[in-house]
């Protein structure tokens, strides 16, 4: 696997881990990486990550095919209400924790 796209893909999957059922890197080379994601709603995605961002190459929901996003967070927020809710809850918990730690 290409180090640059492999690292970018790993960071992206780590960022969204709280809000997805399953995710992995299918493959990566010098020009791109392919990510596989399953949402809590049961939507299956295959994403192409390259210099242009994240493009949905396969989806169990056909209307998502070909859509492109600059960030994986934006992509997930648009297609998965469960992701939005879990991400917001995790962010709120982190903010509350840091608030109490600083008191």
Short mmCIF file of C-alpha atoms in Angstrom, two decimals, residues 23-61:
data_model
loop_
_atom_site.label_atom_id
_atom_site.label_comp_id
_atom_site.label_asym_id
_atom_site.label_seq_id
_atom_site.Cartn_x
_atom_site.Cartn_y
_atom_site.Cartn_z
CA UNK A 23 -14.87 0.08 7.92
CA UNK A 24 -11.62 -1.00 6.31
CA UNK A 25 -9.09 -0.17 3.62
CA UNK A 26 -9.60 -2.45 0.65
CA UNK A 27 -6.43 -1.31 -1.14
CA UNK A 28 -4.14 1.66 -1.69
CA UNK A 29 -1.50 2.62 -4.22
CA UNK A 30 0.48 5.73 -5.15
CA UNK A 31 -2.57 7.49 -6.60
CA UNK A 32 -5.58 6.39 -4.55
CA UNK A 33 -7.12 4.23 -1.84
CA UNK A 34 -10.36 2.27 -1.76
CA UNK A 35 -12.31 2.30 1.52
CA UNK A 36 -15.21 0.04 2.48
CA UNK A 37 -17.77 1.30 4.99
CA UNK A 38 -21.02 -0.01 6.41
CA UNK A 39 -23.25 2.46 8.24
CA UNK A 40 -25.46 1.65 11.22
CA UNK A 41 -28.42 2.07 8.83
CA UNK A 42 -27.06 -0.82 6.76
CA UNK A 43 -25.79 1.27 3.84
CA UNK A 44 -22.73 -0.30 2.23
CA UNK A 45 -20.23 2.05 0.57
CA UNK A 46 -17.04 1.71 -1.42
CA UNK A 47 -15.18 5.02 -1.58
CA UNK A 48 -12.36 6.12 -3.83
CA UNK A 49 -9.95 8.44 -2.03
CA UNK A 50 -7.62 10.47 -4.25
CA UNK A 51 -6.40 14.03 -4.69
CA UNK A 52 -9.96 15.06 -5.63
CA UNK A 53 -11.46 13.85 -2.34
CA UNK A 54 -13.85 10.99 -1.61
CA UNK A 55 -16.03 9.59 -4.39
CA UNK A 56 -18.72 6.96 -3.85
CA UNK A 57 -17.84 4.15 -6.27
CA UNK A 58 -20.36 1.63 -4.95
CA UNK A 59 -23.36 1.99 -2.68
CA UNK A 60 -26.29 -0.16 -1.68
CA UNK A 61 -28.28 3.06 -2.31
#
